[in-house]
Amino acid sequence: MRFLHTADWHLGRLFHARSLIEDQAHILDQFVELVRAERPDAVLIAGDVYDRAVPPPEAVALLDDVLARIILDAGVPVVLIAGNHDSAQRLEFGARLMQSQGLHVAGCTSATPASVALHDAHGEVRIYALPYAEPAVVRDALGAELATHEAALCAQLDAIRAIHPHGVRSVVVGHAFVVGGAVSESERPLSVGGSGAVAAQAFDGFDLVALGHLHRPQTIDGRLHYAGSLLKYSLSECSHEKSVSMIDLGGDGSVQITPMPLRPLRDLRIVEGELAGLIAAAAAEADDARRDDYVYARLTDTGALLDPMAKLRQVYPNALAVERTVLARAGAAGDAARRLREQSTGELFASFFREVADAELDDGQRVALEQVLAGMAAAQRESA
Amino acid sequence: MRFLHTADWHLGRLFHARSLIEDQAHILDQFVELVRAERPDAVLIAGDVYDRAVPPPEAVALLDDVLARIILDAGVPVVLIAGNHDSAQRLEFGARLMQSQGLHVAGCTSATPASVALHDAHGEVRIYALPYAEPAVVRDALGAELATHEAALCAQLDAIRAIHPHGVRSVVVGHAFVVGGAVSESERPLSVGGSGAVAAQAFDGFDLVALGHLHRPQTIDGRLHYAGSLLKYSLSECSHEKSVSMIDLGGDGSVQITPMPLRPLRDLRIVEGELAGLIAAAAAEADDARRDDYVYARLTDTGALLDPMAKLRQVYPNALAVERTVLARAGAAGDAARRLREQSTGELFASFFREVADAELDDGQRVALEQVLAGMAAAQRESA
């Protein structure tokens, strides 16, 4: 059986105050063409389909259009789960009505996991759609005491194991941070005061785990796979090779993963050097298309520069921002500020606690803090 | 052919800072039961299904649940259009995918009007779903110069007439303010500097026009019908008999309308008198359920009262607000302020213009003003 696996579309995302909707529509056109050409048995979209709980209307219209073309025009079913950026309830609108058409949306967490059964020459494959949920939400759904992301996910996976028929191949579509995965800057931490990470062993027994959350395409233990994000959504992703993944699941449960690169409308890249040199190099650039890239400039000039952004935009019309490396390196203050910005709320609180209490948070305090902050985050996401 | 016609659900509405979602879920349970019992050929929902462009998640979940129960459980198709409170694009998510299941959603305005064909013993009935749209939106869709709501609606209806097959019965589901209709306080004006009203004659030639927008159930010219809102959404609606409408469309195009009242969880009523008297009367009330009503108290006491709201809530736990009639009547200032509050932005601007220019807005100025304010309103609605 063959799946086209993708995740982390983040439709409606703003990057340096620019809407990426045109870039997203462009690359999703290619994705739809790929679906049409390859005709997989199903498309798996592993969460963070939107960038926020209330996406802009054009993001809603784009998802609507892409799903209709995949399902109605290409005739390929879709399994779509909510990630930590999506609103579980909003994403699930119409789910019951769209199911028989081939769109299987899992937004909200329930005690009985949602599943889809597909068949090939080797028999049945059962796909379990496991939307992202805070531990408190899983606790309410399952009626069990679950303090951490790992405990919550393990309880949900146990519930699946309890109903999964023996001898049937199994696929889990999930949105989680598996220990050992490589992170980027644009993934919103799942947890505070901790990473929210889960061990790969939590997924023992499943043939294929199609994951979302981490933006770099990567495979853990041969059968836990992150398709990665649709586009480069942070500077830390400049070196990523973005792709969607064709996954062949053999009759014996073996997994073979083939990256299928898509070509973005504009690349995201960092250029570094003196302003005059960068401008001269850009003007001499043979490939005009590369001048439309999203360019982040690290300027090494040491003297004063008059409106470098305006000058840069004359050669790179989509330049995002400039950074003066001489200023950024000016002393430890800059580094300290950057380190602070990179910390999660939980880490900041932990270091604050260390300062004032002269002690580390113990496990109970850490769990309590995580619950409070997760509750606040959930309330904030749902209050729009 | 038999339709169950309803409109103006305003799911997610806050009234005096109270969420009405529990009341809405309660009355929609009755509505679903009515659909199940009566099995009409279709349910027509004529706009303002949500109270705002970005409704709260619980409103989204409620609509999802109600539609699934009507369509999948009761097997009755639904025609649903966007009103001026809804976001056209958001409401249309999944429309193509849900159509074959029997949910026909028209959110966005297009050049070719959306229609649904149903059949009974007398032949075909064509139902045209005409979502609410600002004149500027209709102008873009139809490529014609259309300055007013009436011109926009007439152009859309002409487009329908041009494709409607001769001899086939016709139904229009629309969201508009028809001249002669009785208004309430909770309808957001469609237009500024004017009423946005359209003449009943605009709908000439159609057998049945199932309307939303006005909150009082009413019929104009025998075949233009407002089902009215689901609940009383303003004090001016206290005297309304809210209902949904069973409409029988005969083989000859004749229309027979039967109101089907639903029982709200809590009524909305105004009580007037001295505080002590009201409390005594409430305490003596035989029907306990009436004490749970949403009560707005007009207090006639002339002396000082200490926290009358807290006292009132001891007998009416869901009391909304108190008004001191002696203060409200204290001079013309109160009346003037109330008159100001009742005016639309356009009316306010027109009187401001009159003050400073010593002249009335001419037609061109009025249209320009209307376009500017409509554009601002649209931008505000879509910017969330």
mmCIF file of C-alpha atoms in Angstrom, chain B residues 106-114 128-135 137-139 141-142 144 146 148-164 172-176 198 202-203 206:
data_model
loop_
_atom_site.group_PDB
_atom_site.id
_atom_site.type_symbol
_atom_site.label_atom_id
_atom_site.label_comp_id
_atom_site.label_asym_id
_atom_site.label_seq_id
_atom_site.Cartn_x
_atom_site.Cartn_y
_atom_site.Cartn_z
ATOM 1 C CA ALA B 106 -23.567 28.964 -0.489
ATOM 2 C CA GLY B 107 -21.161 31.371 1.166
ATOM 3 C CA CYS B 108 -19.342 33.227 -1.588
ATOM 4 C CA THR B 109 -21.098 35.051 -4.415
ATOM 5 C CA SER B 110 -20.428 33.774 -7.911
ATOM 6 C CA ALA B 111 -21.502 34.798 -11.392
ATOM 7 C CA THR B 112 -23.487 31.597 -11.841
ATOM 8 C CA PRO B 113 -25.956 31.237 -8.976
ATOM 9 C CA ALA B 114 -25.867 27.961 -7.043
ATOM 10 C CA TYR B 128 -31.516 29.046 -5.756
ATOM 11 C CA ALA B 129 -29.148 29.778 -2.880
ATOM 12 C CA LEU B 130 -28.303 33.474 -2.854
ATOM 13 C CA PRO B 131 -25.867 34.338 -0.054
ATOM 14 C CA TYR B 132 -25.700 37.849 1.332
ATOM 15 C CA ALA B 133 -23.053 40.028 -0.301
ATOM 16 C CA GLU B 134 -22.045 43.682 -0.259
ATOM 17 C CA PRO B 135 -22.793 45.461 -3.561
ATOM 18 C CA VAL B 137 -18.678 41.932 -3.957
ATOM 19 C CA VAL B 138 -21.573 41.354 -6.368
ATOM 20 C CA ARG B 139 -20.042 43.921 -8.719
ATOM 21 C CA ALA B 141 -18.555 38.649 -9.312
ATOM 22 C CA LEU B 142 -20.867 39.863 -12.068
ATOM 23 C CA ALA B 144 -21.294 45.096 -13.645
ATOM 24 C CA LEU B 146 -23.808 48.027 -8.995
ATOM 25 C CA THR B 148 -26.776 49.701 -4.045
ATOM 26 C CA HIS B 149 -28.061 46.551 -2.393
ATOM 27 C CA GLU B 150 -31.173 46.704 -4.544
ATOM 28 C CA ALA B 151 -29.207 46.980 -7.792
ATOM 29 C CA ALA B 152 -26.925 44.139 -6.712
ATOM 30 C CA LEU B 153 -29.795 41.849 -5.765
ATOM 31 C CA CYS B 154 -31.733 42.654 -8.937
ATOM 32 C CA ALA B 155 -28.692 41.813 -11.069
ATOM 33 C CA GLN B 156 -28.312 38.472 -9.279
ATOM 34 C CA LEU B 157 -32.008 37.673 -9.645
ATOM 35 C CA ASP B 158 -31.858 38.575 -13.340
ATOM 36 C CA ALA B 159 -28.968 36.133 -13.729
ATOM 37 C CA ILE B 160 -31.160 33.458 -12.130
ATOM 38 C CA ARG B 161 -34.129 34.290 -14.381
ATOM 39 C CA ALA B 162 -31.849 33.971 -17.413
ATOM 40 C CA ILE B 163 -31.037 30.329 -16.626
ATOM 41 C CA HIS B 164 -34.241 29.201 -14.916
ATOM 42 C CA VAL B 172 -34.992 31.669 -3.773
ATOM 43 C CA VAL B 173 -33.227 31.440 -0.407
ATOM 44 C CA GLY B 174 -31.912 34.916 0.380
ATOM 45 C CA HIS B 175 -30.753 37.272 3.094
ATOM 46 C CA ALA B 176 -32.038 40.800 2.543
ATOM 47 C CA VAL B 198 -34.949 46.168 -1.651
ATOM 48 C CA ALA B 202 -37.352 42.572 -7.162
ATOM 49 C CA PHE B 203 -38.471 38.979 -6.519
ATOM 50 C CA PHE B 206 -40.320 33.413 -8.168
#
